[in-house]
Amino acid sequence: MWKQVTGIVLTSCALFANDVVYSVKEKPVYLDAISGKVVGKLLPTNAIEILSQEGDRIKFKITGYQNKNTPNVIYFTDKARIFSLAFAKNIIPVTKIVESKDQWNIVTTEAYTTQGDYEKSVEPMMEKAAKLYSDNCSMCHTLNAIDHFTANQWPSTFRSMLDRTPIQKDDVWLVTQYLQKNASDMKK
Ligand code: HEC
């Protein structure tokens, strides 16, 4: 029997320039305000700054870590493979270096995404993710402690069990990010 997943209802907020917001689900990323070509994805629970709104698109800025070997990805940290903004392999985003390190630079980059599904605080969506994890991953065996795995181990561990749960496609990245950001090697 599936346990009922009682929804924590997240309501989208109105957006204004300079607001810092977090998307609750994976969002398509574009290089401009009109092109239909999706060039990447913005992952949930990562802070973005709203720069402007153009039609049904928003232009945003994100700060993160760029690895010299994988310049198409902006990471949440320099310690593990936690994606904030992932461009297609052939797209190298234009970045401004905030701080230069050996293998990693802290950078900012700008891109476009769609309106909708943003929150001004990250805690409610992390609570939703925590509940999805604990409700769905304790159905057949004891819930694994989140810090039982590292941030790099969680995505494949989670995905290998995902088919056994009713977790919705829209929530997969949300739960993945929650697990990675609370993994054993991410403790402060
Ligand atoms: C429908 C039952 C079921 C659900 C739901 C379930 N698991 Fe499992 N899990 C199993 C079984 C059975 C095993 C034993 C190994 C196997 O069958 O692959 C297992 C093993 C595991 C292991 C050990 C893996 C290994 O290779 O030893 C981990 C970690 C795990 N589950 C995590 C999760 C997570 C995370 C979730 C939620 C996304 C989850 N499980 C949901 C049935 C389930």
Coordinates of C-alpha atoms and ligand atoms in Angstrom, one line a residue:
M1 CA 0.0 0.0 0.0
W2 CA 1.3 3.5 -0.9
K3 CA 1.2 5.9 1.9
Q4 CA -0.7 9.0 1.1
V5 CA 1.6 11.9 0.4
T6 CA -0.1 14.8 2.0
G7 CA 0.8 17.9 0.0
I8 CA 2.7 20.8 1.5
V9 CA 1.2 23.5 -0.6
L10 CA 3.7 26.0 -2.1
T11 CA 2.2 29.1 -3.6
S12 CA 4.2 31.0 -6.2
C13 CA 5.1 34.5 -5.4
A14 CA 5.0 37.6 -7.7
L15 CA 8.4 38.6 -9.0
F16 CA 10.1 41.9 -9.0
A17 CA 13.6 43.1 -10.2
N18 CA 16.3 42.4 -7.6
D19 CA 14.2 39.8 -5.8
V20 CA 16.2 36.7 -4.8
V21 CA 14.0 33.6 -5.4
Y22 CA 14.3 29.8 -5.7
S23 CA 12.5 27.6 -8.2
V24 CA 10.6 24.7 -6.7
K25 CA 11.1 22.5 -9.8
E26 CA 13.4 22.1 -12.8
K27 CA 13.0 25.1 -15.2
P28 CA 14.0 25.4 -18.8
V29 CA 16.8 27.9 -19.6
Y30 CA 17.1 30.0 -22.7
L31 CA 19.8 32.4 -24.0
D32 CA 17.3 35.2 -24.8
A33 CA 13.7 36.3 -24.2
I34 CA 12.2 34.9 -27.4
S35 CA 14.1 31.9 -28.6
G36 CA 12.2 28.6 -28.3
K37 CA 15.4 26.7 -28.0
V38 CA 16.0 25.2 -24.5
V39 CA 19.8 25.4 -23.8
G40 CA 19.8 24.1 -20.2
K41 CA 18.0 23.7 -17.0
L42 CA 17.9 25.6 -13.7
L43 CA 17.6 23.2 -10.8
P44 CA 15.3 23.7 -7.8
T45 CA 16.3 25.2 -4.5
N46 CA 19.1 27.4 -6.0
A47 CA 19.0 31.1 -5.4
I48 CA 18.6 33.3 -8.5
E49 CA 18.4 37.1 -8.7
I50 CA 15.6 38.5 -10.9
L51 CA 17.0 41.1 -13.3
S52 CA 13.9 41.8 -15.5
Q53 CA 10.7 40.4 -16.9
E54 CA 10.3 40.2 -20.7
G55 CA 6.9 38.7 -21.8
D56 CA 6.6 35.3 -20.2
R57 CA 10.3 35.0 -19.6
I58 CA 12.5 36.3 -16.7
K59 CA 16.1 37.3 -17.0
F60 CA 18.1 36.1 -14.0
K61 CA 21.5 36.1 -12.5
I62 CA 23.0 33.2 -10.6
T63 CA 26.3 32.9 -8.6
G64 CA 28.0 29.5 -8.4
Y65 CA 31.1 27.5 -9.0
Q66 CA 32.5 26.7 -12.4
N67 CA 34.9 23.9 -12.9
K68 CA 37.5 24.4 -15.6
N69 CA 36.8 20.8 -16.9
T70 CA 33.0 21.3 -17.2
P71 CA 32.5 25.0 -18.0
N72 CA 28.9 24.4 -19.1
V73 CA 27.7 23.7 -15.5
I74 CA 27.4 26.1 -12.6
Y75 CA 27.6 24.2 -9.4
F76 CA 26.2 24.9 -5.9
T77 CA 29.6 24.1 -4.3
D78 CA 33.2 23.3 -5.2
K79 CA 33.0 20.1 -3.0
A80 CA 30.6 17.9 -5.0
R81 CA 28.6 17.6 -8.2
I82 CA 25.5 19.5 -7.1
F83 CA 24.1 21.3 -10.2
S84 CA 22.6 24.8 -9.9
L85 CA 22.4 25.6 -13.6
A86 CA 23.4 23.1 -16.2
F87 CA 23.8 24.1 -19.9
A88 CA 24.0 21.7 -22.7
K89 CA 27.5 20.4 -23.4
N90 CA 28.1 22.6 -26.4
I91 CA 27.0 25.8 -24.6
I92 CA 29.6 27.6 -22.6
P93 CA 27.9 30.4 -20.7
V94 CA 29.4 33.9 -20.6
T95 CA 30.5 34.3 -17.0
K96 CA 32.0 37.0 -14.8
I97 CA 34.7 35.7 -12.4
V98 CA 34.0 36.8 -8.8
E99 CA 36.9 34.8 -7.3
S100 CA 39.5 32.8 -9.0
K101 CA 40.7 29.5 -7.6
D102 CA 42.8 26.6 -8.9
Q103 CA 40.3 24.2 -10.5
W104 CA 37.2 26.2 -9.6
N105 CA 36.1 29.8 -10.1
I106 CA 33.2 31.5 -8.3
V107 CA 31.3 33.1 -11.2
T108 CA 28.1 34.9 -12.0
T109 CA 26.2 34.3 -15.2
E110 CA 22.9 35.5 -16.7
A111 CA 20.2 33.6 -18.6
Y112 CA 16.5 33.5 -19.2
T113 CA 13.8 31.1 -17.9
T114 CA 10.0 31.0 -17.6
Q115 CA 7.8 32.6 -15.0
G116 CA 6.1 30.5 -12.3
D117 CA 7.0 28.1 -9.5
Y118 CA 9.3 30.5 -7.5
E119 CA 9.4 31.0 -3.8
K120 CA 11.2 33.7 -1.8
S121 CA 12.4 31.3 0.8
V122 CA 14.0 27.9 0.3
E123 CA 12.9 26.3 3.6
P124 CA 9.3 25.4 2.7
M125 CA 10.4 23.5 -0.5
M126 CA 13.1 21.8 1.5
E127 CA 10.4 20.7 4.0
K128 CA 8.3 19.4 1.1
A129 CA 11.3 17.4 -0.2
A130 CA 12.1 16.1 3.3
K131 CA 8.5 14.8 3.6
L132 CA 8.6 13.2 0.1
Y133 CA 11.8 11.5 1.0
S134 CA 10.7 10.2 4.5
D135 CA 7.2 9.2 3.3
N136 CA 8.2 7.4 0.2
C137 CA 11.6 5.9 1.1
S138 CA 10.5 4.3 4.4
M139 CA 7.7 2.2 2.8
C140 CA 9.7 -1.1 2.4
H141 CA 12.7 -0.6 4.7
T142 CA 14.1 1.7 7.3
L143 CA 14.7 5.2 6.1
N144 CA 18.3 5.7 5.3
A145 CA 19.9 8.6 7.2
I146 CA 20.6 11.4 4.7
D147 CA 24.2 11.6 5.9
H148 CA 24.7 7.9 5.2
F149 CA 25.7 8.9 1.6
T150 CA 27.8 11.7 0.1
A151 CA 26.5 14.3 -2.2
N152 CA 27.9 12.5 -5.2
Q153 CA 26.5 9.2 -4.2
W154 CA 22.9 10.4 -3.7
P155 CA 21.7 10.9 -7.3
S156 CA 22.3 7.3 -8.4
T157 CA 21.2 5.9 -5.1
F158 CA 18.0 7.8 -5.2
R159 CA 17.3 7.1 -8.9
S160 CA 17.9 3.4 -8.4
M161 CA 14.9 3.3 -6.0
L162 CA 12.7 6.0 -7.6
D163 CA 10.7 3.6 -9.8
R164 CA 9.5 1.8 -6.6
T165 CA 7.9 5.0 -5.3
P166 CA 5.0 7.3 -6.5
I167 CA 7.3 10.4 -6.4
Q168 CA 6.2 12.6 -9.3
K169 CA 8.6 13.5 -12.1
D170 CA 8.4 17.2 -11.2
D171 CA 9.7 16.5 -7.7
V172 CA 12.6 14.3 -8.6
W173 CA 15.1 17.2 -8.9
L174 CA 13.7 18.8 -5.7
V175 CA 14.3 15.6 -3.6
T176 CA 17.7 15.0 -5.3
Q177 CA 18.9 18.5 -4.4
Y178 CA 17.6 18.2 -0.9
L179 CA 19.4 14.9 -0.4
Q180 CA 22.7 16.2 -1.9
K181 CA 22.6 19.4 0.1
N182 CA 22.2 17.5 3.3
A183 CA 24.6 14.7 2.5
S184 CA 27.5 13.5 4.8
D185 CA 30.1 15.7 3.1
M186 CA 28.0 18.8 3.0
K187 CA 27.7 19.3 6.8
K188 CA 28.9 22.7 7.9
Ligands
HEC1 C1 8.8 -0.9 -3.0 C2 9.7 -1.0 -1.9 C3 10.9 0.0 -1.8 C4 10.8 1.3 -1.8 C5 9.5 2.2 -1.9 C6 12.1 1.8 -1.6 N1 13.0 0.8 -1.5 FE1 15.0 0.9 -1.2 N2 15.1 -1.1 -1.2 C7 14.1 -2.0 -1.4 C8 14.6 -3.3 -1.5 C9 13.8 -4.6 -1.7 C10 16.0 -3.2 -1.3 C11 17.0 -4.4 -1.3 C12 17.9 -4.3 -2.6 C13 17.2 -4.3 -3.9 O1 16.1 -5.0 -4.0 O2 17.6 -3.6 -4.8 C14 16.3 -1.8 -1.2 C15 17.6 -1.3 -0.9 C16 17.8 0.0 -0.7 C17 19.2 0.6 -0.5 C18 20.4 -0.2 -0.4 C19 20.9 -0.4 -1.8 C20 22.0 -1.4 -2.0 O3 22.4 -1.4 -3.1 O4 22.3 -2.1 -1.0 C21 19.0 1.9 -0.4 C22 20.2 2.9 -0.1 C23 17.7 2.3 -0.6 N3 17.0 1.1 -0.8 C24 17.2 3.5 -0.6 C25 15.9 3.8 -1.0 C26 15.4 5.2 -1.2 C27 16.2 6.4 -1.2 C28 14.1 5.1 -1.5 C29 13.1 6.2 -1.9 C30 13.4 6.8 -3.2 C31 13.7 3.7 -1.4 N4 14.8 3.0 -1.1 C32 12.4 3.2 -1.6 C33 12.8 -1.6 -1.5 C34 12.3 -0.4 -1.6

